[in-house]
Amino acid sequence: MAHTCRACASPTECFIDFGRMPLANGFLTPDQFADEYFFDLQAGYCPHCTLVQLIEQPNRERMFNERYPFFSASSSRMSAHFSAIARDLLARHLATPDPLVVEIGSNDGTLLRHFAEAGIRHIGFEPSASVAAAASARSVNTLRRFFDADLAGQVVAAHGPADAVIAANALSHVADLHSVVAGIRTLLAPAGIAVIEDPYWAEVVEQTAFDQIYDEHASYFTLTSVTALFAQHDLEVIDVVPQPVHGGSLRYLIAPAGQRPSAGRVADLLARERASGLHLPATFAAFRDRVTANGEQLVARLQDLRRRRQRVVGYGATSKSTTVINRFGITSDLVEFISDTTPAKHGTFTPGAHIPVRSHAEFAAAYPDWALLFLWNHAAEVRAKEPAFTAAGGRWLGYVPAVRDF
Ligand code: DWN
Ligand code: SAH
C-alpha cells in the first residue's frame, strides 16, 4: 500500500525500519505477555513538504487511555520549563479582560495549574484518564477528550475564542494533523497566539537520537514542514525559538495569517534548513547507518560488561527506551532491571523485552556498577540527583549521541 503524507497527501519514502515493536508505554504484567500488541515501526519522509512521519501508527485509543503512565510532573526541569511558559503568557499575551487559555495534551496539569492558580479561564484537552485525573486533582479544568476541529467549534460557541492555545509534545502525537490544526485556527481570537513545541527533527538527526522514533510520535517536525502545514489553515509561524528540552525542541509561535509581523529568525531558520541538506535522501540514509552502528556498539558494550560480571541497571523506563531495547535485542540478562520514579510502572515489565521495572529506592539500595541512561534527555537533572551513585564508584553509560561512558 502506498503511504501518503499526513500534511500534503504526497507519497512518502520509507527511510528506516525498526521491525515489529510494542507500544512504548505498554508496560505490562506477566499475565498480559501472551496478548501483547505489536506493529511495524517504520518512518518515512515526504519529498514534497518534507514532513517526517510514522508509516503506521497504532490507533490512538490503544496508546492514550486510562493506563497511560507518563506524567509530565516526573521531571522537575520540565515542570520549571512549563512554569516559565505560563509566566511568559501571563505577562505578555493575556491582556484581554477575561482571557481564555486552551491546552492540547494537558496531561497531569503541570502547565495549566499556573493558570488555575491565577484564576484564569482555561480548558485542558487530555484523553488519557490516568493523567487527566491527576490534573483534575490539581483543580485544572480538564476535558477527557481527543482534541479535534469539532470540539474547537464547541469551545468557541460556549466560551468564545481563545487568547492562547498551547500544545507541547502534543501535535507530534496526532495522526489527524489537519483536524487539530484546523481546530487551533477555529479557537484562536484574531489577536490570539498558539505556542507549539515539539522535538526538532534536525536535532534527532544531528544527535542520532533515534529512540525518539516510537508509536506515539506520529510526526517529526522542522520549521519548513510546520510552516507549510499551518499555511494550509491560514495560520502563520511568527517566531521560532529553540528549546533545550527533550534533546532539542523548537517552539513555534503561531498567529492567524497577517495579524502579526514575522520575526527575522523565521526566515533565517527556513533558509538554514534549506541549505542544510536535512531533507535529502543521502541524509536519511546516513542517519539510518549511524543508528545501526550505535545500537550494535551499545549491545557489544553490554555484552562485554556481562562477560566481566559487571552489574548494569537501566535508568528511566522511558518511552524512548522501547525502541532501542527492542530494535537491538537488549534483554534482562544484559540489563538487570530499569529504575524509574513513576509508581504506576513499578512491578511491571517493559514492552517487548520484558525487563523488570523497579523503584528508584531499589537502585539506591544496592548501586550497580553501571547505569544505562535511557533518560539521556534529562541527563543534567539526573546527574544532579545522583552524586552518591558516582561517589560509590558507579559509572554512566550512554548511547545518544554515541555510545560512551561518563
Ligand atoms: O513525547 C513524550 C514525552 C514528552 O514524554 C511522550 N510521548 C512520552 C514521554 O516520553 P518519555 O517517557 O521518553 O519521557 P521522559 O521524560 O524522557 O521519561 C519519563 C520517565 O522517566 C518517567 O517514567 C519518569 C522517569 N524518570 C526517572 O525515573 N527519574 C524521570 C526523571 C526526570 C528522573 O529523574
Ligand atoms: N504536554 C505534556 C504531555 C506530553 S505526552 C508534556 O509536554 O509533558 C502527550 C499527551 O498528549 C498525552 O498525555 C496524550 O494523552 C495526549 N494526547 C494525545 N493525543 C491527543 C489529542 N488528540 N488531543 C489532546 N491530547 C492528546
GROMACS .gro file of C-alpha atoms and ligand atoms in nm:
model
  466
    1MET     CA    1   0.000   0.000   0.000
    2ALA     CA    2   0.129   0.347  -0.086
    3HIS     CA    3   0.166   0.565   0.220
    4THR     CA    4   0.089   0.931   0.196
    5CYS     CA    5   0.196   1.239   0.384
    6ARG     CA    6  -0.030   1.343   0.672
    7ALA     CA    7   0.021   1.707   0.579
    8CYS     CA    8   0.012   1.726   0.198
    9ALA     CA    9  -0.104   1.379   0.083
   10SER     CA   10   0.201   1.319  -0.142
   11PRO     CA   11   0.354   0.968  -0.143
   12THR     CA   12   0.617   0.922   0.130
   13GLU     CA   13   0.954   0.745   0.118
   14CYS     CA   14   1.030   0.499   0.399
   15PHE     CA   15   1.385   0.558   0.530
   16ILE     CA   16   1.407   0.344   0.842
   17ASP     CA   17   1.251   0.019   0.958
   18PHE     CA   18   1.279  -0.086   1.323
   19GLY     CA   19   1.079  -0.405   1.274
   20ARG     CA   20   0.798  -0.525   1.500
   21MET     CA   21   0.755  -0.302   1.803
   22PRO     CA   22   0.527  -0.296   2.105
   23LEU     CA   23   0.368   0.024   2.241
   24ALA     CA   24   0.629   0.244   2.408
   25ASN     CA   25   0.412   0.295   2.714
   26GLY     CA   26   0.269  -0.057   2.712
   27PHE     CA   27   0.425  -0.161   3.046
   28LEU     CA   28   0.271  -0.492   3.140
   29THR     CA   29   0.243  -0.781   3.385
   30PRO     CA   30   0.323  -1.147   3.308
   31ASP     CA   31  -0.044  -1.241   3.264
   32GLN     CA   32  -0.052  -0.992   2.972
   33PHE     CA   33   0.261  -1.116   2.791
   34ALA     CA   34   0.071  -1.355   2.563
   35ASP     CA   35  -0.161  -1.084   2.427
   36GLU     CA   36   0.096  -0.811   2.375
   37TYR     CA   37   0.027  -0.581   2.080
   38PHE     CA   38   0.293  -0.524   1.812
   39PHE     CA   39   0.306  -0.312   1.497
   40ASP     CA   40   0.566  -0.225   1.229
   41LEU     CA   41   0.771   0.075   1.338
   42GLN     CA   42   0.886   0.246   1.020
   43ALA     CA   43   0.940   0.613   0.943
   44GLY     CA   44   0.920   0.794   0.613
   45TYR     CA   45   0.961   1.143   0.475
   46CYS     CA   46   0.765   1.345   0.228
   47PRO     CA   47   0.977   1.462  -0.067
   48HIS     CA   48   0.718   1.735  -0.131
   49CYS     CA   49   0.659   1.914   0.204
   50THR     CA   50   0.948   1.743   0.396
   51LEU     CA   51   0.736   1.613   0.687
   52VAL     CA   52   0.886   1.309   0.862
   53GLN     CA   53   0.628   1.065   0.995
   54LEU     CA   54   0.549   0.711   1.102
   55ILE     CA   55   0.425   0.492   0.820
   56GLU     CA   56   0.185   0.312   1.055
   57GLN     CA   57   0.062   0.446   1.388
   58PRO     CA   58  -0.144   0.229   1.622
   59ASN     CA   59  -0.499   0.350   1.699
   60ARG     CA   60  -0.492   0.640   1.937
   61GLU     CA   61  -0.713   0.467   2.196
   62ARG     CA   62  -0.455   0.190   2.225
   63MET     CA   63  -0.190   0.442   2.326
   64PHE     CA   64  -0.377   0.712   2.516
   65ASN     CA   65  -0.613   0.567   2.771
   66GLU     CA   66  -0.671   0.508   3.144
   67ARG     CA   67  -0.340   0.321   3.173
   68TYR     CA   68  -0.121   0.590   3.016
   69PRO     CA   69   0.175   0.606   3.259
   70PHE     CA   70   0.371   0.918   3.153
   71PHE     CA   71   0.320   1.209   3.393
   72SER     CA   72   0.470   1.545   3.290
   73ALA     CA   73   0.548   1.629   3.653
   74SER     CA   74   0.800   1.341   3.664
   75SER     CA   75   1.072   1.588   3.560
   76SER     CA   76   1.140   1.891   3.778
   77ARG     CA   77   1.316   2.054   3.486
   78MET     CA   78   1.008   2.018   3.265
   79SER     CA   79   0.790   2.150   3.548
   80ALA     CA   80   1.012   2.460   3.559
   81HIS     CA   81   1.002   2.485   3.180
   82PHE     CA   82   0.619   2.482   3.180
   83SER     CA   83   0.604   2.729   3.464
   84ALA     CA   84   0.818   2.967   3.253
   85ILE     CA   85   0.579   2.931   2.955
   86ALA     CA   86   0.286   3.016   3.181
   87ARG     CA   87   0.465   3.318   3.330
   88ASP     CA   88   0.552   3.447   2.984
   89LEU     CA   89   0.197   3.411   2.855
   90LEU     CA   90   0.058   3.577   3.167
   91ALA     CA   91   0.300   3.869   3.135
   92ARG     CA   92   0.279   3.927   2.760
   93HIS     CA   93  -0.020   3.772   2.590
   94LEU     CA   94  -0.327   3.769   2.815
   95ALA     CA   95  -0.422   4.137   2.831
   96THR     CA   96  -0.792   4.095   2.741
   97PRO     CA   97  -1.042   4.142   3.028
   98ASP     CA   98  -1.124   3.772   3.087
   99PRO     CA   99  -0.871   3.568   2.887
  100LEU     CA  100  -0.912   3.203   2.788
  101VAL     CA  101  -0.622   2.957   2.759
  102VAL     CA  102  -0.664   2.615   2.594
  103GLU     CA  103  -0.406   2.339   2.614
  104ILE     CA  104  -0.397   2.029   2.392
  105GLY     CA  105  -0.239   1.727   2.564
  106SER     CA  106  -0.253   1.890   2.907
  107ASN     CA  107  -0.155   1.561   3.076
  108ASP     CA  108  -0.139   1.598   3.457
  109GLY     CA  109  -0.192   1.975   3.452
  110THR     CA  110   0.172   2.067   3.512
  111LEU     CA  111   0.134   2.372   3.285
  112LEU     CA  112  -0.232   2.468   3.327
  113ARG     CA  113  -0.219   2.464   3.705
  114HIS     CA  114  -0.043   2.800   3.685
  115PHE     CA  115  -0.350   2.947   3.511
  116ALA     CA  116  -0.585   2.770   3.753
  117GLU     CA  117  -0.391   2.922   4.044
  118ALA     CA  118  -0.404   3.268   3.882
  119GLY     CA  119  -0.782   3.241   3.836
  120ILE     CA  120  -0.755   3.247   3.454
  121ARG     CA  121  -1.019   3.069   3.244
  122HIS     CA  122  -0.861   2.759   3.097
  123ILE     CA  123  -0.950   2.423   2.939
  124GLY     CA  124  -0.720   2.126   2.901
  125PHE     CA  125  -0.791   1.852   2.646
  126GLU     CA  126  -0.646   1.526   2.774
  127PRO     CA  127  -0.780   1.188   2.660
  128SER     CA  128  -0.571   0.971   2.895
  129ALA     CA  129  -0.782   0.925   3.209
  130SER     CA  130  -0.484   0.838   3.432
  131VAL     CA  131  -0.315   1.174   3.385
  132ALA     CA  132  -0.640   1.372   3.337
  133ALA     CA  133  -0.741   1.262   3.688
  134ALA     CA  134  -0.414   1.398   3.827
  135ALA     CA  135  -0.488   1.732   3.655
  136SER     CA  136  -0.839   1.746   3.796
  137ALA     CA  137  -0.692   1.681   4.141
  138ARG     CA  138  -0.487   1.999   4.085
  139SER     CA  139  -0.810   2.192   4.012
  140VAL     CA  140  -0.723   2.207   3.642
  141ASN     CA  141  -1.033   2.218   3.424
  142THR     CA  142  -0.982   1.908   3.208
  143LEU     CA  143  -1.191   1.757   2.927
  144ARG     CA  144  -1.112   1.390   2.880
  145ARG     CA  145  -1.129   1.408   2.501
  146PHE     CA  146  -0.902   1.391   2.196
  147PHE     CA  147  -0.892   1.750   2.073
  148ASP     CA  148  -1.020   1.799   1.716
  149ALA     CA  149  -1.183   2.058   1.491
  150ASP     CA  150  -1.539   1.980   1.609
  151LEU     CA  151  -1.451   2.020   1.974
  152ALA     CA  152  -1.279   2.350   1.892
  153GLY     CA  153  -1.604   2.480   1.742
  154GLN     CA  154  -1.793   2.372   2.054
  155VAL     CA  155  -1.546   2.552   2.281
  156VAL     CA  156  -1.579   2.878   2.084
  157ALA     CA  157  -1.959   2.853   2.083
  158ALA     CA  158  -1.968   2.800   2.458
  159HIS     CA  159  -1.680   3.016   2.583
  160GLY     CA  160  -1.569   3.245   2.299
  161PRO     CA  161  -1.230   3.238   2.124
  162ALA     CA  162  -0.902   3.157   2.297
  163ASP     CA  163  -0.631   3.415   2.364
  164ALA     CA  164  -0.369   3.140   2.381
  165VAL     CA  165  -0.357   2.778   2.264
  166ILE     CA  166  -0.071   2.562   2.388
  167ALA     CA  167   0.040   2.223   2.261
  168ALA     CA  168   0.372   2.094   2.399
  169ASN     CA  169   0.475   1.750   2.278
  170ALA     CA  170   0.120   1.701   2.160
  171LEU     CA  171   0.091   1.794   1.790
  172SER     CA  172   0.363   1.537   1.720
  173HIS     CA  173   0.130   1.276   1.875
  174VAL     CA  174  -0.172   1.316   1.648
  175ALA     CA  175  -0.245   1.117   1.333
  176ASP     CA  176  -0.506   1.361   1.203
  177LEU     CA  177  -0.293   1.672   1.181
  178HIS     CA  178  -0.547   1.865   0.975
  179SER     CA  179  -0.828   1.826   1.225
  180VAL     CA  180  -0.610   1.951   1.510
  181VAL     CA  181  -0.456   2.241   1.315
  182ALA     CA  182  -0.799   2.347   1.181
  183GLY     CA  183  -0.919   2.332   1.542
  184ILE     CA  184  -0.639   2.563   1.652
  185ARG     CA  185  -0.741   2.811   1.379
  186THR     CA  186  -1.104   2.793   1.492
  187LEU     CA  187  -1.009   2.850   1.855
  188LEU     CA  188  -0.775   3.145   1.813
  189ALA     CA  189  -0.903   3.500   1.860
  190PRO     CA  190  -0.774   3.738   1.587
  191ALA     CA  191  -0.511   3.868   1.830
  192GLY     CA  192  -0.455   3.523   1.982
  193ILE     CA  193  -0.136   3.321   1.982
  194ALA     CA  194  -0.059   2.949   1.968
  195VAL     CA  195   0.252   2.809   2.135
  196ILE     CA  196   0.351   2.477   1.980
  197GLU     CA  197   0.655   2.286   2.099
  198ASP     CA  198   0.792   1.953   1.980
  199PRO     CA  199   1.128   1.778   1.939
  200TYR     CA  200   1.317   1.919   1.641
  201TRP     CA  201   1.387   1.663   1.367
  202ALA     CA  202   1.718   1.833   1.284
  203GLU     CA  203   1.835   1.755   1.641
  204VAL     CA  204   1.720   1.394   1.618
  205VAL     CA  205   1.938   1.359   1.306
  206GLU     CA  206   2.229   1.562   1.441
  207GLN     CA  207   2.243   1.362   1.766
  208THR     CA  208   2.138   1.027   1.623
  209ALA     CA  209   1.857   1.039   1.880
  210PHE     CA  210   1.679   0.755   1.703
  211ASP     CA  211   1.481   0.640   2.005
  212GLN     CA  212   1.261   0.950   1.969
  213ILE     CA  213   1.101   0.738   1.699
  214TYR     CA  214   0.822   0.531   1.861
  215ASP     CA  215   0.448   0.475   1.827
  216GLU     CA  216   0.329   0.794   2.000
  217HIS     CA  217   0.540   1.023   1.782
  218ALA     CA  218   0.344   1.029   1.457
  219SER     CA  219   0.527   1.335   1.315
  220TYR     CA  220   0.878   1.479   1.342
  221PHE     CA  221   0.877   1.847   1.259
  222THR     CA  222   1.107   2.107   1.113
  223LEU     CA  223   1.023   2.474   1.067
  224THR     CA  224   0.984   2.401   0.695
  225SER     CA  225   0.719   2.132   0.743
  226VAL     CA  226   0.536   2.320   1.021
  227THR     CA  227   0.519   2.639   0.813
  228ALA     CA  228   0.371   2.450   0.517
  229LEU     CA  229   0.119   2.267   0.736
  230PHE     CA  230  -0.009   2.574   0.918
  231ALA     CA  231  -0.024   2.781   0.598
  232GLN     CA  232  -0.290   2.536   0.472
  233HIS     CA  233  -0.507   2.660   0.760
  234ASP     CA  234  -0.445   3.033   0.727
  235LEU     CA  235  -0.201   3.028   1.018
  236GLU     CA  236   0.149   3.175   1.020
  237VAL     CA  237   0.463   3.097   1.218
  238ILE     CA  238   0.559   3.441   1.355
  239ASP     CA  239   0.854   3.328   1.565
  240VAL     CA  240   1.060   3.018   1.633
  241VAL     CA  241   1.265   2.968   1.949
  242PRO     CA  242   1.497   2.668   2.011
  243GLN     CA  243   1.442   2.498   2.348
  244PRO     CA  244   1.698   2.280   2.527
  245VAL     CA  245   1.441   2.016   2.632
  246HIS     CA  246   1.382   1.657   2.517
  247GLY     CA  247   1.712   1.660   2.331
  248GLY     CA  248   1.643   1.986   2.146
  249SER     CA  249   1.297   2.116   2.061
  250LEU     CA  250   1.156   2.406   1.864
  251ARG     CA  251   0.888   2.638   1.997
  252TYR     CA  252   0.671   2.781   1.720
  253LEU     CA  253   0.467   3.093   1.793
  254ILE     CA  254   0.171   3.091   1.559
  255ALA     CA  255  -0.093   3.352   1.478
  256PRO     CA  256  -0.376   3.391   1.229
  257ALA     CA  257  -0.216   3.486   0.896
  258GLY     CA  258  -0.142   3.855   0.851
  259GLN     CA  259  -0.213   3.953   1.214
  260ARG     CA  260   0.142   3.993   1.344
  261PRO     CA  261   0.485   4.064   1.197
  262SER     CA  262   0.712   3.764   1.150
  263ALA     CA  263   1.044   3.765   1.338
  264GLY     CA  264   1.359   3.764   1.123
  265ARG     CA  265   1.469   3.434   1.273
  266VAL     CA  266   1.182   3.253   1.099
  267ALA     CA  267   1.320   3.340   0.755
  268ASP     CA  268   1.675   3.273   0.879
  269LEU     CA  269   1.598   2.923   1.003
  270LEU     CA  270   1.395   2.838   0.692
  271ALA     CA  271   1.698   2.933   0.482
  272ARG     CA  272   1.933   2.730   0.705
  273GLU     CA  273   1.709   2.423   0.684
  274ARG     CA  274   1.704   2.455   0.304
  275ALA     CA  275   2.083   2.481   0.290
  276SER     CA  276   2.146   2.201   0.543
  277GLY     CA  277   2.055   1.908   0.322
  278LEU     CA  278   1.834   1.784   0.606
  279HIS     CA  279   1.574   1.657   0.364
  280LEU     CA  280   1.800   1.491   0.110
  281PRO     CA  281   1.779   1.112   0.067
  282ALA     CA  282   2.152   1.082   0.148
  283THR     CA  283   2.095   1.248   0.489
  284PHE     CA  284   1.826   0.996   0.577
  285ALA     CA  285   2.045   0.707   0.460
  286ALA     CA  286   2.342   0.827   0.667
  287PHE     CA  287   2.117   0.864   0.972
  288ARG     CA  288   1.996   0.505   0.929
  289ASP     CA  289   2.355   0.378   0.912
  290ARG     CA  290   2.452   0.568   1.230
  291VAL     CA  291   2.151   0.422   1.412
  292THR     CA  292   2.261   0.068   1.329
  293ALA     CA  293   2.622   0.139   1.427
  294ASN     CA  294   2.526   0.300   1.761
  295GLY     CA  295   2.284   0.024   1.854
  296GLU     CA  296   2.528  -0.254   1.768
  297GLN     CA  297   2.806  -0.084   1.963
  298LEU     CA  298   2.579  -0.048   2.263
  299VAL     CA  299   2.492  -0.416   2.264
  300ALA     CA  300   2.858  -0.514   2.219
  301ARG     CA  301   2.943  -0.294   2.517
  302LEU     CA  302   2.668  -0.450   2.730
  303GLN     CA  303   2.786  -0.799   2.635
  304ASP     CA  304   3.140  -0.709   2.734
  305LEU     CA  305   3.021  -0.580   3.073
  306ARG     CA  306   2.828  -0.903   3.127
  307ARG     CA  307   3.142  -1.107   3.049
  308ARG     CA  308   3.325  -0.904   3.310
  309ARG     CA  309   3.040  -0.970   3.560
  310GLN     CA  310   2.957  -0.604   3.598
  311ARG     CA  311   2.602  -0.520   3.713
  312VAL     CA  312   2.413  -0.292   3.473
  313VAL     CA  313   2.082  -0.130   3.563
  314GLY     CA  314   1.876   0.090   3.327
  315TYR     CA  315   1.795   0.441   3.443
  316GLY     CA  316   1.449   0.567   3.340
  317ALA     CA  317   1.182   0.338   3.192
  318THR     CA  318   1.121   0.598   2.923
  319SER     CA  319   0.900   0.566   2.618
  320LYS     CA  320   1.211   0.612   2.405
  321SER     CA  321   1.386   0.313   2.561
  322THR     CA  322   1.133   0.081   2.396
  323THR     CA  323   1.284   0.147   2.053
  324VAL     CA  324   1.649   0.096   2.146
  325ILE     CA  325   1.578  -0.206   2.366
  326ASN     CA  326   1.364  -0.393   2.115
  327ARG     CA  327   1.543  -0.296   1.795
  328PHE     CA  328   1.880  -0.411   1.927
  329GLY     CA  329   1.773  -0.703   2.144
  330ILE     CA  330   1.859  -0.573   2.491
  331THR     CA  331   1.730  -0.830   2.739
  332SER     CA  332   1.725  -0.874   3.116
  333ASP     CA  333   2.048  -1.074   3.103
  334LEU     CA  334   2.220  -0.753   2.984
  335VAL     CA  335   2.022  -0.502   3.192
  336GLU     CA  336   1.913  -0.643   3.529
  337PHE     CA  337   1.617  -0.407   3.577
  338ILE     CA  338   1.521  -0.046   3.499
  339SER     CA  339   1.489   0.209   3.776
  340ASP     CA  340   1.202   0.457   3.743
  341THR     CA  341   1.029   0.711   3.968
  342THR     CA  342   0.674   0.655   3.839
  343PRO     CA  343   0.476   0.438   4.086
  344ALA     CA  344   0.243   0.313   3.808
  345LYS     CA  345   0.540   0.148   3.634
  346HIS     CA  346   0.678  -0.031   3.944
  347GLY     CA  347   0.639  -0.408   3.939
  348THR     CA  348   0.567  -0.404   3.564
  349PHE     CA  349   0.783  -0.524   3.276
  350THR     CA  350   0.898  -0.321   2.978
  351PRO     CA  351   0.714  -0.358   2.646
  352GLY     CA  352   0.853  -0.633   2.423
  353ALA     CA  353   1.173  -0.729   2.605
  354HIS     CA  354   1.001  -0.765   2.946
  355ILE     CA  355   1.282  -0.620   3.156
  356PRO     CA  356   1.158  -0.563   3.513
  357VAL     CA  357   1.085  -0.203   3.618
  358ARG     CA  358   1.162  -0.123   3.981
  359SER     CA  359   1.157   0.180   4.207
  360HIS     CA  360   1.442   0.422   4.240
  361ALA     CA  361   1.471   0.304   4.602
  362GLU     CA  362   1.586  -0.036   4.472
  363PHE     CA  363   1.851   0.131   4.259
  364ALA     CA  364   1.975   0.333   4.558
  365ALA     CA  365   1.966   0.034   4.798
  366ALA     CA  366   2.238  -0.156   4.607
  367TYR     CA  367   2.406   0.056   4.343
  368PRO     CA  368   2.505  -0.134   4.027
  369ASP     CA  369   2.845  -0.089   3.862
  370TRP     CA  370   2.682   0.082   3.564
  371ALA     CA  371   2.365   0.281   3.498
  372LEU     CA  372   2.250   0.276   3.135
  373LEU     CA  373   2.096   0.619   3.085
  374PHE     CA  374   1.772   0.575   2.893
  375LEU     CA  375   1.679   0.921   3.023
  376TRP     CA  376   1.951   1.094   2.821
  377ASN     CA  377   1.727   1.396   2.757
  378HIS     CA  378   1.731   1.470   3.130
  379ALA     CA  379   2.099   1.391   3.187
  380ALA     CA  380   2.169   1.712   3.378
  381GLU     CA  381   1.869   1.666   3.609
  382VAL     CA  382   1.958   1.302   3.668
  383ARG     CA  383   2.326   1.353   3.739
  384ALA     CA  384   2.249   1.634   3.984
  385LYS     CA  385   2.032   1.382   4.174
  386GLU     CA  386   2.286   1.102   4.183
  387PRO     CA  387   2.612   1.222   4.339
  388ALA     CA  388   2.604   0.924   4.578
  389PHE     CA  389   2.596   0.675   4.290
  390THR     CA  390   2.908   0.828   4.136
  391ALA     CA  391   3.073   0.863   4.476
  392ALA     CA  392   3.018   0.489   4.528
  393GLY     CA  393   3.211   0.422   4.205
  394GLY     CA  394   2.906   0.392   3.978
  395ARG     CA  395   2.952   0.479   3.611
  396TRP     CA  396   2.709   0.605   3.348
  397LEU     CA  397   2.673   0.450   3.005
  398GLY     CA  398   2.501   0.648   2.728
  399TYR     CA  399   2.413   0.589   2.361
  400VAL     CA  400   2.296   0.933   2.238
  401PRO     CA  401   2.468   1.094   2.052
  402ALA     CA  402   2.713   0.799   2.064
  403VAL     CA  403   2.799   0.507   2.292
  404ARG     CA  404   3.013   0.648   2.573
  405ASP     CA  405   3.097   0.624   2.941
  406PHE     CA  406   3.075   0.926   3.166
  407DWN     O1  407   0.664   1.289   2.395
  407DWN     C1  408   0.653   1.243   2.507
  407DWN     C2  409   0.737   1.299   2.614
  407DWN     C3  410   0.705   1.443   2.639
  407DWN     O2  411   0.721   1.231   2.735
  407DWN     C4  412   0.557   1.133   2.539
  407DWN     N1  413   0.523   1.062   2.421
  407DWN     C5  414   0.600   1.041   2.646
  407DWN     C6  415   0.714   1.090   2.731
  407DWN     O3  416   0.836   1.038   2.679
  407DWN     P1  417   0.941   0.963   2.776
  407DWN     O4  418   0.870   0.859   2.854
  407DWN     O5  419   1.055   0.921   2.692
  407DWN     O6  420   0.974   1.087   2.873
  407DWN     P2  421   1.095   1.119   2.969
  407DWN     O7  422   1.060   1.245   3.038
  407DWN     O8  423   1.221   1.116   2.896
  407DWN     O9  424   1.098   0.997   3.075
  407DWN     C7  425   1.000   0.986   3.171
  407DWN     C8  426   1.025   0.865   3.260
  407DWN    O10  427   1.149   0.878   3.328
  407DWN     C9  428   0.915   0.854   3.365
  407DWN    O11  429   0.877   0.717   3.378
  407DWN    C10  430   0.982   0.901   3.492
  407DWN    C11  431   1.126   0.864   3.471
  407DWN     N2  432   1.221   0.950   3.545
  407DWN    C12  433   1.305   0.891   3.642
  407DWN    O12  434   1.297   0.771   3.667
  407DWN     N3  435   1.393   0.973   3.708
  407DWN    C13  436   1.228   1.082   3.515
  407DWN    C14  437   1.318   1.164   3.581
  407DWN    C15  438   1.329   1.311   3.547
  407DWN    C16  439   1.403   1.106   3.682
  407DWN    O13  440   1.487   1.174   3.743
  408SAH     N1  441   0.211   1.820   2.718
  408SAH     C1  442   0.269   1.724   2.807
  408SAH     C2  443   0.232   1.578   2.772
  408SAH     C3  444   0.303   1.520   2.653
  408SAH     S1  445   0.263   1.348   2.630
  408SAH     C4  446   0.418   1.739   2.815
  408SAH     O1  447   0.479   1.802   2.728
  408SAH     O2  448   0.478   1.683   2.909
  408SAH     C5  449   0.139   1.362   2.504
  408SAH     C6  450   0.000   1.383   2.565
  408SAH     O3  451  -0.092   1.415   2.459
  408SAH     C7  452  -0.055   1.261   2.636
  408SAH     O4  453  -0.094   1.298   2.766
  408SAH     C8  454  -0.173   1.218   2.549
  408SAH     O5  455  -0.277   1.157   2.622
  408SAH     C9  456  -0.215   1.349   2.484
  408SAH     N2  457  -0.286   1.342   2.355
  408SAH    C10  458  -0.266   1.258   2.253
  408SAH     N3  459  -0.349   1.286   2.151
  408SAH    C11  460  -0.423   1.394   2.189
  408SAH    C12  461  -0.527   1.472   2.127
  408SAH     N4  462  -0.574   1.446   2.005
  408SAH     N5  463  -0.580   1.575   2.198
  408SAH    C13  464  -0.535   1.603   2.322
  408SAH     N6  465  -0.437   1.533   2.384
  408SAH    C14  466  -0.382   1.430   2.318
   0.00000   0.00000   0.00000
